[in-house]
CSV table of C-alpha atoms and ligand atoms in Angstrom, one decimal:
chain,number,residue,atom,x,y,z
A,813,MET,CA,3.7,7.0,23.8
A,814,GLN,CA,5.4,4.1,22.1
A,815,ILE,CA,3.7,1.4,20.1
A,816,LEU,CA,4.9,-2.0,18.8
A,817,SER,CA,3.3,-3.0,15.5
A,818,PHE,CA,3.0,-6.0,13.3
A,819,GLU,CA,2.2,-6.3,9.6
A,820,SER,CA,1.8,-9.6,7.8
A,821,SER,CA,-1.1,-9.2,5.4
A,822,CYS,CA,0.8,-10.3,2.3
A,823,ASP,CA,4.4,-11.2,1.6
A,824,GLU,CA,6.3,-8.9,4.0
A,825,THR,CA,6.6,-9.7,7.7
A,826,SER,CA,7.2,-6.4,9.5
A,827,CYS,CA,7.6,-5.2,13.1
A,828,ALA,CA,8.2,-1.6,14.1
A,829,VAL,CA,8.5,0.6,17.2
A,830,VAL,CA,7.1,4.1,16.7
A,831,GLU,CA,7.1,6.9,19.3
A,832,TYR,CA,4.5,9.6,19.2
A,833,THR,CA,5.1,12.9,20.9
A,834,ASP,CA,3.3,16.2,20.4
A,835,GLY,CA,1.9,15.3,17.0
A,836,VAL,CA,5.2,14.0,15.6
A,837,PHE,CA,6.1,10.4,14.9
A,838,ASN,CA,9.6,9.0,15.4
A,839,VAL,CA,10.2,5.6,13.7
A,840,LYS,CA,12.6,4.0,16.2
A,841,SER,CA,12.8,0.7,14.2
A,842,ASN,CA,11.0,-0.7,11.2
A,843,ILE,CA,12.2,-4.3,10.4
A,844,VAL,CA,10.8,-5.6,7.1
A,845,ALA,CA,11.4,-9.3,6.3
A,846,SER,CA,10.5,-9.6,2.6
A,847,GLN,CA,9.4,-12.9,1.1
A,848,ILE,CA,10.0,-11.8,-2.5
A,849,ASP,CA,12.8,-14.2,-3.1
A,850,ILE,CA,10.7,-17.1,-1.9
A,851,HIS,CA,7.7,-16.3,-4.2
A,852,ALA,CA,9.6,-15.0,-7.2
A,853,ARG,CA,10.0,-18.5,-8.7
A,854,PHE,CA,6.2,-18.9,-8.7
A,855,GLY,CA,5.7,-15.6,-10.4
A,856,GLY,CA,3.4,-14.4,-7.6
A,857,VAL,CA,2.5,-14.8,-3.9
A,858,VAL,CA,1.6,-18.4,-2.8
A,859,PRO,CA,-0.7,-17.8,0.2
A,860,GLU,CA,0.3,-21.0,2.1
A,861,ILE,CA,4.0,-20.4,1.7
A,862,ALA,CA,3.5,-16.8,2.8
A,863,SER,CA,1.8,-17.9,6.0
A,864,ARG,CA,4.6,-20.3,6.8
A,865,ALA,CA,7.3,-17.8,6.1
A,866,HIS,CA,5.6,-15.3,8.4
A,867,CYS,CA,5.6,-17.9,11.2
A,868,GLU,CA,9.3,-18.5,10.7
A,869,VAL,CA,10.4,-14.9,11.1
A,870,ILE,CA,7.9,-13.0,13.2
A,871,SER,CA,9.4,-13.8,16.6
A,872,LYS,CA,13.0,-13.0,15.4
A,873,ILE,CA,12.0,-9.6,13.9
A,874,THR,CA,10.2,-8.7,17.1
A,875,TYR,CA,13.4,-9.1,19.1
A,876,GLU,CA,15.2,-7.1,16.3
A,877,ALA,CA,12.7,-4.3,16.3
A,878,LEU,CA,12.8,-3.9,20.1
A,879,ALA,CA,16.6,-4.1,20.2
A,880,GLU,CA,17.0,-1.5,17.4
A,881,ALA,CA,14.6,0.8,19.2
A,882,GLY,CA,16.3,0.2,22.5
A,883,ALA,CA,12.9,-0.6,23.9
A,884,ASP,CA,11.9,-3.0,26.6
A,885,LEU,CA,8.5,-4.6,25.9
A,886,ASP,CA,7.3,-4.3,29.5
A,887,LYS,CA,8.8,-1.0,30.5
A,888,ASP,CA,8.7,1.1,27.3
A,889,ILE,CA,5.8,-0.1,25.1
A,890,ASP,CA,2.3,1.3,25.7
A,891,ALA,CA,0.3,-0.8,23.2
A,892,ILE,CA,0.6,-3.3,20.4
A,893,ALA,CA,-1.0,-2.7,17.0
A,894,VAL,CA,-1.6,-5.4,14.3
A,895,THR,CA,-3.0,-5.5,10.8
A,896,SER,CA,-6.2,-7.5,11.0
A,897,SER,CA,-7.7,-6.8,7.5
A,898,PRO,CA,-7.7,-6.8,4.5
A,899,GLY,CA,-5.2,-9.3,3.1
A,900,LEU,CA,-4.4,-13.1,2.7
A,901,ILE,CA,-6.3,-14.7,5.6
A,902,GLY,CA,-3.6,-17.2,6.6
A,903,ALA,CA,-0.9,-14.5,6.4
A,904,LEU,CA,-3.0,-12.1,8.5
A,905,LEU,CA,-3.7,-14.7,11.1
A,906,VAL,CA,0.0,-15.2,11.8
A,907,GLY,CA,0.3,-11.5,12.8
A,908,VAL,CA,-3.0,-11.3,14.6
A,909,ASN,CA,-2.3,-14.4,16.7
A,910,PHE,CA,1.2,-13.4,17.5
A,911,ALA,CA,0.2,-9.9,18.5
A,912,LYS,CA,-2.7,-11.2,20.6
A,913,SER,CA,-0.5,-13.6,22.5
A,914,LEU,CA,2.1,-11.0,23.1
A,915,ALA,CA,-0.4,-8.4,24.3
A,916,TYR,CA,-2.2,-10.9,26.5
A,917,SER,CA,1.0,-12.3,28.1
A,918,HIS,CA,2.5,-8.9,28.7
A,919,GLY,CA,-0.8,-7.2,29.8
A,920,LEU,CA,-0.6,-4.6,27.0
A,921,PRO,CA,-3.6,-3.1,25.2
A,922,LEU,CA,-4.1,-4.4,21.6
A,923,VAL,CA,-5.3,-2.3,18.6
A,924,ALA,CA,-6.5,-3.7,15.3
A,925,VAL,CA,-5.5,-1.8,12.2
A,926,ASN,CA,-6.9,-1.8,8.7
A,927,HIS,CA,-4.1,-2.2,6.2
A,928,MET,CA,-5.3,0.5,3.8
A,929,LYS,CA,-5.6,3.0,6.7
A,930,GLY,CA,-2.0,2.0,7.5
A,931,HIS,CA,-0.9,2.9,3.9
A,932,ILE,CA,-2.6,6.3,4.3
A,933,ALA,CA,-1.0,6.8,7.7
A,934,ALA,CA,2.5,6.4,6.1
A,935,ASN,CA,2.1,10.0,5.0
A,936,TYR,CA,1.9,11.3,8.6
A,937,ILE,CA,5.4,10.1,9.4
A,938,THR,CA,7.0,12.5,6.9
A,939,HIS,CA,4.3,15.1,6.9
A,940,PRO,CA,3.1,15.7,10.5
A,941,GLU,CA,1.4,18.9,9.1
A,942,LEU,CA,-1.0,16.8,7.0
A,943,LYS,CA,-4.4,17.0,8.6
A,944,PRO,CA,-7.8,15.5,7.6
A,945,PRO,CA,-9.9,16.1,5.6
A,946,PHE,CA,-7.9,15.1,2.5
A,947,LEU,CA,-8.2,12.9,-0.6
A,948,THR,CA,-5.9,9.9,-1.0
A,949,LEU,CA,-5.2,7.8,-4.0
A,950,ILE,CA,-4.3,4.4,-2.7
A,951,ALA,CA,-2.6,2.2,-5.3
A,952,SER,CA,-1.2,-1.2,-4.2
A,953,GLY,CA,-1.0,-4.8,-5.3
A,954,GLY,CA,-4.5,-5.5,-4.1
A,955,HIS,CA,-6.3,-2.2,-4.1
A,956,THR,CA,-6.7,1.0,-6.2
A,957,SER,CA,-9.1,3.5,-4.7
A,958,PHE,CA,-9.9,7.2,-4.1
A,959,VAL,CA,-10.4,7.5,-0.4
A,960,ILE,CA,-11.6,10.6,1.5
A,961,VAL,CA,-9.9,10.8,4.9
A,962,HIS,CA,-12.6,12.5,7.1
A,963,ASP,CA,-10.5,12.2,10.2
A,964,TYR,CA,-7.5,10.2,11.4
A,965,THR,CA,-9.6,7.0,11.8
A,966,LYS,CA,-12.6,7.5,9.4
A,967,THR,CA,-12.3,7.0,5.7
A,968,GLU,CA,-14.7,6.8,2.8
A,969,THR,CA,-14.0,5.2,-0.5
A,970,VAL,CA,-15.5,7.2,-3.3
A,971,GLY,CA,-14.1,5.5,-6.4
A,972,SER,CA,-12.1,2.3,-7.1
A,973,THR,CA,-11.0,-0.2,-9.6
A,974,ARG,CA,-13.7,-2.5,-10.7
A,975,ASP,CA,-11.3,-5.4,-11.4
A,976,ASP,CA,-7.5,-5.6,-11.1
A,977,ALA,CA,-5.5,-3.4,-8.9
A,978,MET,CA,-2.9,-1.1,-10.5
A,979,GLY,CA,0.0,-2.9,-8.9
A,980,GLU,CA,-1.4,-6.2,-10.0
A,981,ALA,CA,-1.6,-5.0,-13.6
A,982,PHE,CA,2.0,-3.7,-13.4
A,983,ASP,CA,3.2,-7.1,-12.1
A,984,LYS,CA,1.3,-9.1,-14.8
A,985,VAL,CA,2.6,-7.0,-17.6
A,986,ALA,CA,6.1,-7.2,-16.2
A,987,ARG,CA,5.8,-10.9,-15.8
A,988,VAL,CA,4.8,-11.5,-19.4
A,989,MET,CA,7.8,-9.5,-20.5
A,990,GLY,CA,10.1,-11.8,-18.5
A,991,MET,CA,10.8,-9.6,-15.5
A,992,PRO,CA,11.0,-11.2,-12.0
A,993,TYR,CA,8.1,-10.8,-9.6
A,994,PRO,CA,7.0,-8.2,-8.5
A,995,GLY,CA,8.0,-6.3,-11.7
A,996,GLY,CA,6.2,-3.0,-11.0
A,997,ALA,CA,9.4,-1.1,-10.1
A,998,ALA,CA,11.3,-2.6,-13.0
A,999,LEU,CA,8.6,-1.6,-15.4
A,1000,ASP,CA,8.6,1.9,-14.0
A,1001,LYS,CA,12.3,2.2,-14.9
A,1002,LEU,CA,12.0,0.4,-18.3
A,1003,ALA,CA,9.3,2.9,-19.4
A,1004,TYR,CA,12.0,5.7,-19.5
A,1005,GLU,CA,13.9,3.8,-22.3
A,1006,GLY,CA,10.9,3.7,-24.6
A,1007,LYS,CA,8.3,5.9,-26.3
A,1008,PRO,CA,4.5,5.6,-25.7
A,1009,THR,CA,3.8,4.8,-29.3
A,1010,LEU,CA,1.4,1.9,-28.8
A,1011,LYS,CA,-2.3,2.4,-28.1
A,1012,PHE,CA,-3.7,0.5,-25.1
A,1013,PRO,CA,-7.1,1.2,-23.5
A,1014,SER,CA,-7.2,3.8,-20.7
A,1015,SER,CA,-7.6,2.8,-17.1
A,1016,ALA,CA,-10.4,5.4,-16.8
A,1017,ILE,CA,-13.9,4.0,-17.2
A,1018,THR,CA,-15.9,6.2,-19.7
A,1019,GLY,CA,-18.4,8.6,-18.2
A,1020,ASP,CA,-18.8,10.4,-14.9
A,1021,THR,CA,-18.0,7.4,-12.7
A,1022,LEU,CA,-15.0,7.8,-10.3
A,1023,ASP,CA,-14.2,4.1,-10.9
A,1024,MET,CA,-11.2,2.7,-12.9
A,1025,SER,CA,-10.4,-0.6,-14.6
A,1026,PHE,CA,-7.0,-2.2,-15.2
A,1027,SER,CA,-8.0,-5.5,-16.6
A,1028,GLY,CA,-8.7,-4.2,-20.2
A,1029,ILE,CA,-5.3,-2.5,-20.5
A,1030,LYS,CA,-3.5,-5.5,-19.0
A,1031,THR,CA,-5.3,-7.9,-21.4
A,1032,ALA,CA,-4.5,-5.6,-24.4
A,1033,VAL,CA,-0.8,-5.7,-23.5
A,1034,LEU,CA,-0.8,-9.4,-23.0
A,1035,ASN,CA,-2.6,-10.0,-26.3
A,1036,TYR,CA,-0.1,-7.7,-28.1
A,1037,ILE,CA,2.8,-9.6,-26.7
A,1038,ASN,CA,1.3,-13.0,-27.4
A,1039,SER,CA,0.6,-12.0,-31.0
A,1040,LYS,CA,4.1,-10.7,-31.5
A,1041,GLU,CA,5.5,-13.9,-30.1
A,1042,GLN,CA,3.3,-16.1,-32.3
A,1043,LYS,CA,4.6,-14.2,-35.3
A,1044,GLY,CA,8.1,-14.6,-34.2
A,1045,GLU,CA,8.6,-10.8,-34.1
A,1046,GLU,CA,10.7,-8.9,-31.6
A,1047,ILE,CA,8.8,-7.3,-28.8
A,1048,PRO,CA,9.7,-3.6,-28.3
A,1049,LYS,CA,9.7,-4.0,-24.5
A,1050,ALA,CA,10.6,-0.5,-23.6
A,1051,ASP,CA,7.9,1.0,-25.9
A,1052,VAL,CA,5.4,-1.5,-24.4
A,1053,ALA,CA,6.4,-0.4,-20.9
A,1054,ALA,CA,6.2,3.3,-21.8
A,1055,SER,CA,2.8,2.9,-23.5
A,1056,PHE,CA,1.4,0.8,-20.7
A,1057,VAL,CA,2.5,3.2,-18.0
A,1058,GLU,CA,1.1,6.2,-20.0
A,1059,SER,CA,-2.3,4.5,-20.4
A,1060,ALA,CA,-2.4,3.3,-16.8
A,1061,VAL,CA,-1.3,6.6,-15.2
A,1062,SER,CA,-3.2,9.0,-17.5
A,1063,GLY,CA,-6.5,7.2,-16.8
A,1064,VAL,CA,-5.9,7.4,-13.0
A,1065,ILE,CA,-5.1,11.1,-13.4
A,1066,ALA,CA,-8.3,11.7,-15.3
A,1067,LYS,CA,-10.4,10.1,-12.6
A,1068,LEU,CA,-8.4,11.8,-9.9
A,1069,SER,CA,-9.2,15.1,-11.5
A,1070,LEU,CA,-12.9,14.2,-11.6
A,1071,THR,CA,-12.8,13.2,-8.0
A,1072,LEU,CA,-11.4,16.6,-7.0
A,1073,ASP,CA,-14.1,18.2,-9.1
A,1074,ALA,CA,-16.7,16.2,-7.2
A,1075,TYR,CA,-15.3,17.2,-3.8
A,1076,PRO,CA,-14.3,20.9,-4.2
A,1077,GLU,CA,-14.0,21.3,-0.4
A,1078,ILE,CA,-10.9,19.0,-0.5
A,1079,LYS,CA,-7.7,21.0,-0.8
A,1080,SER,CA,-5.1,18.4,0.0
A,1081,LEU,CA,-4.1,15.2,-1.7
A,1082,ALA,CA,-1.9,12.3,-0.6
A,1083,LEU,CA,-0.6,9.2,-2.4
A,1084,ALA,CA,-0.4,5.8,-0.6
A,1085,GLY,CA,0.4,2.2,-1.3
A,1086,GLY,CA,3.2,0.3,-3.1
A,1087,VAL,CA,2.4,1.9,-6.4
A,1088,ALA,CA,2.8,5.4,-4.8
A,1089,ALA,CA,6.6,4.6,-5.4
A,1090,ASN,CA,6.0,4.8,-9.1
A,1091,SER,CA,7.9,7.7,-10.5
A,1092,HIS,CA,5.6,8.4,-13.4
A,1093,LEU,CA,2.6,8.5,-11.1
A,1094,ARG,CA,4.4,10.7,-8.6
A,1095,ALA,CA,5.3,13.1,-11.5
A,1096,ALA,CA,1.8,13.2,-13.0
A,1097,VAL,CA,0.1,13.7,-9.6
A,1098,THR,CA,2.6,16.5,-8.8
A,1099,LYS,CA,1.7,18.2,-12.1
A,1100,LEU,CA,-2.0,17.9,-11.4
A,1101,ALA,CA,-1.7,19.3,-7.9
A,1102,THR,CA,0.3,22.3,-9.2
A,1103,GLU,CA,-2.3,23.0,-11.9
A,1104,ARG,CA,-5.1,22.8,-9.5
A,1105,GLY,CA,-3.4,24.7,-6.7
A,1106,ILE,CA,-3.9,21.9,-4.1
A,1107,ASN,CA,-1.4,20.7,-1.4
A,1108,LEU,CA,0.3,17.4,-2.3
A,1109,TYR,CA,1.8,14.9,0.2
A,1110,LEU,CA,3.9,12.0,-1.1
A,1111,PRO,CA,5.0,9.2,1.3
A,1112,GLU,CA,8.7,8.5,1.5
A,1113,LEU,CA,9.7,5.6,-0.8
A,1114,LYS,CA,10.6,3.4,2.2
A,1115,TYR,CA,7.1,3.8,3.6
A,1116,CYS,CA,5.2,3.1,0.3
A,1117,GLY,CA,5.4,-0.7,0.4
A,1118,ASP,CA,4.0,-2.8,3.2
A,1119,ASN,CA,5.8,-2.0,6.5
A,1120,GLY,CA,5.1,-2.0,10.2
A,1121,ALA,CA,5.8,1.7,10.8
A,1122,MET,CA,2.6,2.7,8.9
A,1123,ILE,CA,0.6,0.2,10.9
A,1124,ALA,CA,2.0,1.7,14.1
A,1125,VAL,CA,1.0,5.2,13.1
A,1126,ALA,CA,-2.6,4.1,12.2
A,1127,GLY,CA,-2.6,2.1,15.4
A,1128,ILE,CA,-1.7,5.2,17.5
A,1129,PHE,CA,-4.7,7.1,16.1
A,1130,GLU,CA,-7.0,4.1,16.9
A,1131,TYR,CA,-5.5,3.8,20.4
A,1132,LEU,CA,-5.9,7.5,21.1
A,1133,GLU,CA,-9.6,7.2,20.1
A,1134,GLY,CA,-10.0,4.5,22.7
A,1135,LYS,CA,-10.4,1.6,20.3
A,1136,ARG,CA,-9.2,-1.7,21.8
A,1137,ALA,CA,-9.1,-5.3,20.5
A,1138,ASP,CA,-9.1,-8.3,22.7
A,1139,VAL,CA,-8.1,-12.0,22.6
A,1140,PHE,CA,-11.2,-12.7,20.4
A,1141,LEU,CA,-9.8,-10.5,17.6
A,1142,ASN,CA,-10.0,-12.3,14.3
A,1143,ALA,CA,-8.5,-11.6,10.9
A,1144,CYS,CA,-10.6,-10.7,7.9
A,1145,ALA,CA,-9.6,-11.1,4.3
A,1146,ALA,CA,-12.0,-8.5,3.0
A,1147,ASP,CA,-11.7,-4.8,3.5
A,1148,GLU,CA,-14.0,-3.6,6.3
A,1149,GLU,CA,-14.3,0.2,6.0
A,1150,GLU,CA,-15.8,2.3,8.7
B,1242,KG4,O1,1.3,-1.9,-0.9
B,1242,KG4,P1,2.1,-3.0,-1.4
B,1242,KG4,O2,3.5,-3.1,-0.9
B,1242,KG4,O3,1.4,-4.4,-1.1
B,1242,KG4,C1,0.1,-4.5,-1.2
B,1242,KG4,O4,-0.6,-4.1,-0.2
B,1242,KG4,O5,-0.4,-5.0,-2.2
B,1242,KG4,O6,2.2,-2.9,-3.0
B,1242,KG4,C2,2.9,-3.8,-3.8
B,1242,KG4,C3,2.7,-3.4,-5.2
B,1242,KG4,C4,3.3,-4.5,-6.2
B,1242,KG4,O7,2.3,-4.8,-7.1
B,1242,KG4,C5,4.5,-3.8,-6.8
B,1242,KG4,O8,4.8,-4.2,-8.0
B,1242,KG4,C6,4.0,-2.4,-6.8
B,1242,KG4,O9,3.4,-2.2,-5.5
B,1242,KG4,N1,5.1,-1.4,-6.9
B,1242,KG4,C7,5.2,-0.6,-8.0
B,1242,KG4,C8,6.4,0.2,-7.8
B,1242,KG4,N2,7.0,-0.2,-6.6
B,1242,KG4,C9,6.1,-1.2,-6.1
B,1242,KG4,N3,4.4,-0.5,-9.1
B,1242,KG4,C10,4.8,0.4,-10.0
B,1242,KG4,N4,5.9,1.2,-9.9
B,1242,KG4,C11,6.8,1.1,-8.9
B,1242,KG4,N5,7.9,1.8,-8.8
B,1243,ZN,ZN1,-0.1,-2.9,1.1
């Protein structure tokens, strides 16, 4: 089967065509129109501007995705999938309404997809051998959670950040050091040039909880930088980056280890979300998986950030389970886990 998918939950408008045959996914097109340049001068995503920018490109990228895939909407596409939650409500509504109209006018089945399940599904593109149950660490700009994938459409969150998301903390620390939005990837690189000599709080919450916190570490870094600026002292940016990355990643690894202890029946681990592209996190998770003798699945870098292909894959599983949305489908800003 072939599915056409839409993703517009934040600051990327994406449309993809993915084919599914005998358990293998073939991404025939995956057009991502990024709004980063539009939001960069504000230092973060401006929701109203994001919604308008989605409106401007969604029709154009649909034609592009179909053309690149060599697919005819009426002859070759079996269903349409769209991210309906969680995300920025105005941004989500653009994708949801566009997908609904297209599905209705072409008589195609419509499937609603949870964005976080989409991030997890990015792993199936590269690793068709990955099968539930497994544990996923989802780390993005809006979420950071440990999620047990019970089957292709059923997930359970067993631990999460109690405040900021990991990507959000990366972006805020990068911003205060003068890096353009979103600075997560630049901070990842800068950390290699410094040493983790500064002590910042861990992202692991003390005790047996599987929850994490990124606001304490973020505030500690901001306070350190402000105090240096006030004193007119030079900021050792590379050391700040290395120390921040070390505290953020080691805390996540400590809680990941605790989560694996709590669910000994889980033998496979996957990473998901924009921060899954972080090289320090990938290296630390690889080390942990080797030490514990569990299978590790890392998404390809091009499928870590928001994209339509991951929504198509999650949508195919929902479709195969018989789930259908209709013209009354609404968007929802909050995460609605099953
Ligand atoms: O999943 P995503 O594309 O969007 C959301 O659903 O939020 O994640 C975006 C986040 C941003 O905070 C971005 O800075 C972060 O992922 N990110 C990174 C890296 N690449 C992207 N954070 C740290 N290191 C990276 N290499
Ligand atoms: Zn995302």
